[in-house]
């Protein structure tokens, strides 16, 4: 294929879908052939929320899509939706953003374990238990404003862990491929972190699986963090099934089980973009950013209010491309901060200063 594409209506998992496609595409473009956001939760004309369409347009580009097509069953776009989408398109009408920027990733990779997926399907009669574990992990990463990447265990085994990755998150990996085990050992040897669930490697009679001693050695590594799989699945079940809603994963705080995951990320792959509420706490929001190298673009979702956005680099200027206005920047030892009264926004940081 000259360009891979997918349909996605589960906007709650938009980042995951697009990072998966971006990883599979290589240098080819990625298209969202049918995109949610132009209809309500029931996939019809009721409960239309133009903010969903703005979110899909902005964050589709933030996470790596080259183009997306909105779809509705009745093939009609209401005027308010068209206007919302046009405002998002104007915000993205920046030549370096369009042609020279790439998604900003902070060194965290979420792993989809293909053999474990198929084994769960075979043993449980459905793959849902495995998928719930992965969805819980990505929900917790998104709650922590993590700009993560996404690959399969087979691709990591064949190609190795990318040099800029510092944390591997492999939930529900009941079968550990031998090639993945070797890749994980390489990451740990260079000071990275491996985050798994307590069912890691429990199935060992599978062709190509790592031998029990290899699995035991990985579990015992100081850089390995082990999470309780049942708690991940229970948390995912508690969210319900409205994945079309971009805020789906925000409904329940994952802190009861996710703190070790967050600590591993903070220690090995610190946040590149931080969104905070007025009281200084982490804002419940969607993270998204792109960079050309000397210019950073930070995306702010439509539901953000009275927020501060910080990046760990000093910039002299910032312009909100959505509202067409310059913003005052504050510089400190930790980098650059701007205040956002309301989203949505596309923040263009320019005038990078030497470290």
Tab-separated table of C-alpha atoms in Angstrom:
chain	number	residue	atom	x	y	z
A	1	UNK	CA	0.000	0.000	0.000
A	2	UNK	CA	1.208	3.502	-0.757
A	3	UNK	CA	-0.679	4.783	2.286
A	4	UNK	CA	-2.288	2.883	5.181
A	5	UNK	CA	-5.619	4.041	6.555
A	6	UNK	CA	-8.164	3.145	9.193
A	7	UNK	CA	-11.639	4.023	10.417
A	8	UNK	CA	-11.906	5.222	14.005
A	9	UNK	CA	-14.904	6.365	15.957
A	10	UNK	CA	-13.486	5.743	19.442
A	11	UNK	CA	-12.033	9.199	20.008
A	12	UNK	CA	-11.030	8.218	23.547
A	13	UNK	CA	-8.332	6.021	21.970
A	14	UNK	CA	-7.400	8.397	19.161
A	15	UNK	CA	-3.803	8.783	20.280
A	16	UNK	CA	-3.305	5.025	20.460
A	17	UNK	CA	-4.854	4.346	17.061
A	18	UNK	CA	-2.824	6.998	15.315
A	19	UNK	CA	0.480	6.118	16.957
A	20	UNK	CA	-0.107	2.490	15.945
A	21	UNK	CA	-0.772	3.494	12.349
A	22	UNK	CA	2.147	5.914	12.324
A	23	UNK	CA	4.443	3.155	13.524
A	24	UNK	CA	3.214	0.769	10.844
A	25	UNK	CA	3.352	3.367	8.068
A	26	UNK	CA	7.012	4.298	8.258
A	27	UNK	CA	7.532	7.117	5.759
A	28	UNK	CA	4.123	6.653	4.124
A	29	UNK	CA	1.174	8.967	4.874
A	30	UNK	CA	-1.573	7.889	7.278
A	31	UNK	CA	-5.245	8.537	6.530
A	32	UNK	CA	-8.273	8.278	8.809
A	33	UNK	CA	-10.788	7.068	6.255
A	34	UNK	CA	-13.852	7.448	8.483
A	35	UNK	CA	-13.590	9.577	11.597
A	36	UNK	CA	-15.899	10.110	14.542
A	37	UNK	CA	-16.601	13.560	15.892
A	38	UNK	CA	-19.313	14.603	13.447
A	39	UNK	CA	-22.124	12.769	15.259
A	40	UNK	CA	-23.119	12.116	18.832
A	41	UNK	CA	-22.477	9.075	21.015
A	42	UNK	CA	-25.294	7.189	19.291
A	43	UNK	CA	-23.677	7.603	15.862
A	44	UNK	CA	-26.588	9.685	14.613
A	45	UNK	CA	-27.567	13.336	14.427
A	46	UNK	CA	-28.552	13.696	18.070
A	47	UNK	CA	-26.364	15.195	20.778
A	48	UNK	CA	-24.023	16.806	18.261
A	49	UNK	CA	-21.060	18.459	19.917
A	50	UNK	CA	-18.921	20.637	17.622
A	51	UNK	CA	-16.085	20.384	20.150
A	52	UNK	CA	-15.746	16.684	19.274
A	53	UNK	CA	-15.125	17.628	15.638
A	54	UNK	CA	-12.562	20.264	16.627
A	55	UNK	CA	-10.833	17.739	18.862
A	56	UNK	CA	-10.677	15.139	16.080
A	57	UNK	CA	-9.301	17.613	13.538
A	58	UNK	CA	-6.640	19.082	15.830
A	59	UNK	CA	-5.513	15.946	17.629
A	60	UNK	CA	-5.689	13.819	14.503
A	61	UNK	CA	-2.857	15.954	13.159
A	62	UNK	CA	-1.123	16.192	16.537
A	63	UNK	CA	-0.744	12.413	16.754
A	64	UNK	CA	0.302	11.748	13.186
A	65	UNK	CA	-2.614	11.616	10.737
A	66	UNK	CA	-1.977	13.272	7.380
A	67	UNK	CA	-5.666	13.577	6.559
A	68	UNK	CA	-9.026	12.532	7.968
A	69	UNK	CA	-12.531	12.259	6.609
A	70	UNK	CA	-15.523	12.928	8.857
A	71	UNK	CA	-18.390	10.509	8.375
A	72	UNK	CA	-22.052	10.484	9.340
A	73	UNK	CA	-24.638	7.879	8.606
A	74	UNK	CA	-26.962	10.453	7.022
A	75	UNK	CA	-24.022	11.986	5.062
A	76	UNK	CA	-24.956	15.459	6.299
A	77	UNK	CA	-22.799	17.886	8.226
A	78	UNK	CA	-24.695	20.507	10.176
A	79	UNK	CA	-23.546	24.126	9.636
A	80	UNK	CA	-22.255	24.372	13.203
A	81	UNK	CA	-20.057	21.330	12.566
A	82	UNK	CA	-18.770	22.731	9.295
A	83	UNK	CA	-17.894	26.016	10.985
A	84	UNK	CA	-16.133	24.217	13.844
A	85	UNK	CA	-14.088	22.106	11.445
A	86	UNK	CA	-13.191	25.154	9.345
A	87	UNK	CA	-11.884	26.956	12.451
A	88	UNK	CA	-9.687	23.951	13.246
A	89	UNK	CA	-8.424	23.878	9.648
A	90	UNK	CA	-7.489	27.560	9.818
A	91	UNK	CA	-5.561	26.910	13.028
A	92	UNK	CA	-3.578	24.185	11.255
A	93	UNK	CA	-2.836	26.435	8.266
A	94	UNK	CA	0.821	26.918	9.178
A	95	UNK	CA	3.415	25.797	6.633
A	96	UNK	CA	6.084	24.460	9.029
A	97	UNK	CA	3.409	22.691	11.074
A	98	UNK	CA	1.962	21.041	7.997
A	99	UNK	CA	5.094	20.133	6.080
A	100	UNK	CA	8.045	19.935	8.479
A	101	UNK	CA	6.784	18.991	11.934
A	102	UNK	CA	6.553	15.530	13.479
A	103	UNK	CA	4.690	14.328	16.580
A	104	UNK	CA	6.589	14.943	19.799
A	105	UNK	CA	7.052	11.705	21.775
A	106	UNK	CA	8.595	11.606	25.236
A	107	UNK	CA	10.245	8.186	25.120
A	108	UNK	CA	7.392	5.951	26.303
A	109	UNK	CA	6.254	3.016	24.190
A	110	UNK	CA	3.041	1.065	24.724
A	111	UNK	CA	3.300	-2.518	23.443
A	112	UNK	CA	0.552	-4.578	21.809
A	113	UNK	CA	1.328	-8.256	22.384
A	114	UNK	CA	-0.019	-10.124	19.365
A	115	UNK	CA	0.570	-13.667	20.648
A	116	UNK	CA	-1.013	-12.780	24.000
A	117	UNK	CA	-4.015	-11.313	22.177
A	118	UNK	CA	-4.510	-14.526	20.176
A	119	UNK	CA	-3.894	-16.742	23.208
A	120	UNK	CA	-6.528	-14.879	25.224
A	121	UNK	CA	-8.970	-15.317	22.367
A	122	UNK	CA	-8.238	-19.058	22.297
A	123	UNK	CA	-8.346	-19.694	26.043
A	124	UNK	CA	-11.080	-17.293	27.165
A	125	UNK	CA	-13.239	-17.451	24.036
A	126	UNK	CA	-12.764	-13.724	23.465
A	127	UNK	CA	-9.890	-11.273	23.514
A	128	UNK	CA	-11.681	-8.761	25.744
A	129	UNK	CA	-9.667	-9.462	28.933
A	130	UNK	CA	-6.443	-8.665	27.105
A	131	UNK	CA	-7.888	-5.584	25.414
A	132	UNK	CA	-9.208	-4.279	28.738
A	133	UNK	CA	-5.706	-4.458	30.191
A	134	UNK	CA	-4.190	-2.532	27.289
A	135	UNK	CA	-6.997	0.038	27.305
A	136	UNK	CA	-6.521	0.599	31.039
A	137	UNK	CA	-2.795	1.188	30.555
A	138	UNK	CA	-3.289	3.681	27.748
A	139	UNK	CA	-6.027	5.430	29.745
A	140	UNK	CA	-3.640	5.821	32.679
A	141	UNK	CA	-0.883	7.111	30.389
A	142	UNK	CA	-3.283	9.667	28.934
A	143	UNK	CA	-4.404	10.726	32.420
A	144	UNK	CA	-0.726	11.396	33.131
A	145	UNK	CA	-0.425	13.533	29.956
A	146	UNK	CA	2.003	11.054	28.402
A	147	UNK	CA	2.990	11.463	24.761
A	148	UNK	CA	3.496	7.762	24.126
A	149	UNK	CA	4.248	5.718	21.032
A	150	UNK	CA	2.733	2.348	20.147
A	151	UNK	CA	4.251	-0.782	18.595
A	152	UNK	CA	3.640	-4.521	18.511
A	153	UNK	CA	5.916	-6.908	20.377
A	154	UNK	CA	6.867	-8.523	17.068
A	155	UNK	CA	8.043	-5.275	15.499
A	156	UNK	CA	10.109	-4.445	18.577
A	157	UNK	CA	11.598	-7.928	18.513
A	158	UNK	CA	12.503	-7.609	14.849
A	159	UNK	CA	13.675	-3.986	14.833
A	160	UNK	CA	14.732	-3.431	18.436
A	161	UNK	CA	13.555	-0.757	20.829
A	162	UNK	CA	13.879	2.751	19.322
A	163	UNK	CA	16.946	4.542	20.654
A	164	UNK	CA	14.887	7.374	22.162
A	165	UNK	CA	12.549	5.096	24.131
A	166	UNK	CA	13.124	4.913	27.880
A	167	UNK	CA	9.990	3.109	29.093
A	168	UNK	CA	8.300	0.001	27.670
A	169	UNK	CA	4.726	-0.575	28.855
A	170	UNK	CA	3.610	-4.134	28.046
A	171	UNK	CA	0.347	-4.895	29.896
A	172	UNK	CA	-1.267	-8.327	29.613
A	173	UNK	CA	1.770	-9.931	27.953
A	174	UNK	CA	1.067	-13.508	29.007
A	175	UNK	CA	3.379	-14.777	26.262
A	176	UNK	CA	6.809	-13.162	26.076
A	177	UNK	CA	8.384	-13.678	22.632
A	178	UNK	CA	12.082	-14.476	22.858
A	179	UNK	CA	12.940	-11.574	20.539
A	180	UNK	CA	10.969	-9.153	22.697
A	181	UNK	CA	12.733	-10.432	25.813
A	182	UNK	CA	16.068	-9.616	24.220
A	183	UNK	CA	14.871	-6.141	23.223
A	184	UNK	CA	13.573	-5.505	26.749
A	185	UNK	CA	16.906	-6.591	28.254
A	186	UNK	CA	18.691	-4.084	26.004
A	187	UNK	CA	16.393	-1.298	27.194
A	188	UNK	CA	16.900	-2.209	30.853
A	189	UNK	CA	20.665	-2.383	30.370
A	190	UNK	CA	20.725	1.238	29.216
A	191	UNK	CA	18.768	2.379	32.292
A	192	UNK	CA	15.214	2.134	30.935
A	193	UNK	CA	12.089	0.798	32.615
A	194	UNK	CA	9.861	-2.158	31.771
A	195	UNK	CA	6.263	-1.963	33.035
A	196	UNK	CA	4.260	-5.191	32.895
A	197	UNK	CA	1.330	-6.830	34.667
A	198	UNK	CA	1.538	-9.769	37.050
A	199	UNK	CA	0.485	-12.207	34.310
A	200	UNK	CA	3.717	-11.439	32.426
A	201	UNK	CA	4.998	-14.639	30.816
A	202	UNK	CA	2.598	-17.035	32.558
A	203	UNK	CA	2.114	-18.966	29.285
A	204	UNK	CA	5.404	-20.625	28.373
A	205	UNK	CA	4.316	-23.497	26.123
A	206	UNK	CA	4.038	-21.349	23.017
A	207	UNK	CA	6.227	-21.478	19.968
A	208	UNK	CA	8.832	-18.749	20.060
A	209	UNK	CA	8.231	-17.859	23.710
A	210	UNK	CA	11.155	-16.925	25.925
A	211	UNK	CA	12.337	-19.684	28.242
A	212	UNK	CA	11.132	-19.463	31.871
A	213	UNK	CA	14.555	-18.360	33.101
A	214	UNK	CA	14.505	-15.356	30.747
A	215	UNK	CA	11.051	-14.334	31.928
A	216	UNK	CA	12.041	-14.726	35.587
A	217	UNK	CA	15.167	-12.642	35.019
A	218	UNK	CA	13.154	-9.819	33.441
A	219	UNK	CA	10.622	-9.853	36.291
A	220	UNK	CA	13.474	-9.624	38.829
A	221	UNK	CA	15.228	-6.674	37.178
A	222	UNK	CA	15.353	-3.509	39.353
A	223	UNK	CA	14.000	-1.526	36.411
A	224	UNK	CA	10.894	-3.713	36.029
A	225	UNK	CA	7.571	-2.523	37.471
A	226	UNK	CA	4.772	-5.079	37.910
A	227	UNK	CA	1.126	-3.961	38.034
A	228	UNK	CA	-1.941	-6.020	39.095
A	229	UNK	CA	-3.728	-7.118	35.907
A	230	UNK	CA	-7.084	-7.623	37.635
A	231	UNK	CA	-7.076	-4.043	38.925
A	232	UNK	CA	-6.397	-2.748	35.427
A	233	UNK	CA	-9.288	-4.749	34.007
A	234	UNK	CA	-11.643	-3.743	36.819
A	235	UNK	CA	-10.809	-0.081	36.303
A	236	UNK	CA	-11.433	-0.362	32.560
A	237	UNK	CA	-14.803	-2.040	33.182
A	238	UNK	CA	-15.745	0.788	35.573
A	239	UNK	CA	-15.444	3.315	32.730
A	240	UNK	CA	-18.314	1.821	30.736
A	241	UNK	CA	-18.531	1.734	26.973
A	242	UNK	CA	-18.801	5.296	25.669
A	243	UNK	CA	-15.447	5.269	23.883
A	244	UNK	CA	-16.790	7.639	21.226
A	245	UNK	CA	-16.544	10.377	23.854
A	246	UNK	CA	-13.017	11.850	23.907
A	247	UNK	CA	-13.243	12.222	27.701
A	248	UNK	CA	-14.173	8.565	28.269
A	249	UNK	CA	-10.903	7.666	30.028
A	250	UNK	CA	-11.154	10.713	32.319
A	251	UNK	CA	-14.185	9.472	34.259
A	252	UNK	CA	-12.353	7.660	37.064
A	253	UNK	CA	-8.928	8.427	38.511
A	254	UNK	CA	-6.504	5.554	37.853
A	255	UNK	CA	-4.218	6.494	40.757
A	256	UNK	CA	-5.275	3.498	42.899
A	257	UNK	CA	-3.201	1.181	40.676
A	258	UNK	CA	-1.325	3.433	38.234
A	259	UNK	CA	1.065	5.324	40.530
A	260	UNK	CA	3.978	2.882	39.954
A	261	UNK	CA	3.482	3.305	36.198
A	262	UNK	CA	3.484	7.091	36.508
A	263	UNK	CA	6.578	7.026	38.708
A	264	UNK	CA	8.421	4.888	36.153
A	265	UNK	CA	7.523	7.366	33.411
A	266	UNK	CA	8.496	10.403	35.482
A	267	UNK	CA	11.823	8.850	36.452
A	268	UNK	CA	12.949	7.657	33.024
A	269	UNK	CA	11.024	9.740	30.444
A	270	UNK	CA	9.856	13.046	31.955
A	271	UNK	CA	6.921	14.875	30.462
A	272	UNK	CA	7.701	17.120	27.457
A	273	UNK	CA	4.495	19.148	27.792
A	274	UNK	CA	2.672	19.787	31.076
A	275	UNK	CA	-0.845	21.153	31.453
A	276	UNK	CA	-1.817	22.410	34.915
A	277	UNK	CA	-5.017	23.729	36.458
A	278	UNK	CA	-5.216	27.000	38.376
A	279	UNK	CA	-4.459	25.213	41.667
A	280	UNK	CA	-1.260	23.699	40.252
A	281	UNK	CA	-2.576	20.169	39.879
A	282	UNK	CA	-2.337	18.258	36.613
A	283	UNK	CA	-5.182	19.281	34.366
A	284	UNK	CA	-7.512	16.545	33.182
A	285	UNK	CA	-6.930	17.054	29.481
A	286	UNK	CA	-5.516	15.596	26.274
A	287	UNK	CA	-1.821	16.047	25.575
A	288	UNK	CA	-0.603	16.620	22.041
A	289	UNK	CA	2.438	18.257	20.456
A	290	UNK	CA	4.532	18.413	17.299
A	291	UNK	CA	7.970	19.875	16.614
A	292	UNK	CA	10.150	20.985	13.717
A	293	UNK	CA	13.171	20.994	16.016
A	294	UNK	CA	13.357	24.711	16.751
A	295	UNK	CA	9.600	25.344	16.797
A	296	UNK	CA	7.151	23.492	19.020
A	297	UNK	CA	3.386	23.225	18.511
A	298	UNK	CA	1.335	22.324	21.578
A	299	UNK	CA	-2.330	21.406	21.269
A	300	UNK	CA	-4.940	22.326	23.880
A	301	UNK	CA	-8.296	20.563	23.819
A	302	UNK	CA	-11.659	22.395	23.649
A	303	UNK	CA	-12.522	21.676	27.291
A	304	UNK	CA	-9.439	23.214	28.945
A	305	UNK	CA	-10.146	26.230	31.148
A	306	UNK	CA	-7.808	28.561	33.047
A	307	UNK	CA	-4.794	26.363	32.314
A	308	UNK	CA	-1.050	26.842	32.196
A	309	UNK	CA	1.033	25.008	29.608
A	310	UNK	CA	4.734	24.410	30.234
A	311	UNK	CA	7.514	23.047	28.042
A	312	UNK	CA	11.056	22.246	29.260
A	313	UNK	CA	12.699	24.532	26.682
A	314	UNK	CA	13.118	28.292	26.709
A	315	UNK	CA	11.238	30.124	23.944
A	316	UNK	CA	10.918	33.866	23.471
A	317	UNK	CA	7.485	33.854	21.839
A	318	UNK	CA	4.175	32.003	21.672
A	319	UNK	CA	1.189	32.487	19.380
A	320	UNK	CA	-2.201	30.818	19.653
A	321	UNK	CA	-2.967	29.826	16.063
A	322	UNK	CA	-6.586	28.971	16.878
A	323	UNK	CA	-7.497	32.384	18.294
A	324	UNK	CA	-4.884	34.305	16.231
A	325	UNK	CA	-3.287	36.064	19.181
A	326	UNK	CA	0.129	36.325	20.798
A	327	UNK	CA	0.485	35.109	24.369
A	328	UNK	CA	2.776	36.328	27.124
A	329	UNK	CA	5.486	33.810	28.004
A	330	UNK	CA	7.116	33.275	31.371
A	331	UNK	CA	10.599	31.797	31.487
A	332	UNK	CA	12.198	29.976	34.373
A	333	UNK	CA	14.848	27.402	35.072
A	334	UNK	CA	12.446	24.654	33.985
A	335	UNK	CA	11.538	26.208	30.627
A	336	UNK	CA	8.624	28.237	29.263
A	337	UNK	CA	5.070	28.649	30.545
A	338	UNK	CA	1.993	30.321	29.058
A	339	UNK	CA	-1.498	30.757	30.446
A	340	UNK	CA	-4.543	29.663	28.461
A	341	UNK	CA	-7.916	31.097	29.525
A	342	UNK	CA	-9.847	28.628	27.404
A	343	UNK	CA	-9.320	25.932	24.821
A	344	UNK	CA	-9.112	24.941	22.067
A	345	UNK	CA	-5.699	26.256	21.123
A	346	UNK	CA	-2.696	25.459	18.964
A	347	UNK	CA	0.326	27.074	20.610
A	348	UNK	CA	3.297	27.844	18.370
A	349	UNK	CA	6.446	28.329	20.461
A	350	UNK	CA	9.252	30.126	18.590
A	351	UNK	CA	12.581	31.761	19.359
A	352	UNK	CA	14.199	28.744	20.984
A	353	UNK	CA	17.070	29.749	23.208
A	354	UNK	CA	20.238	27.687	23.627
A	355	UNK	CA	20.170	25.309	26.570
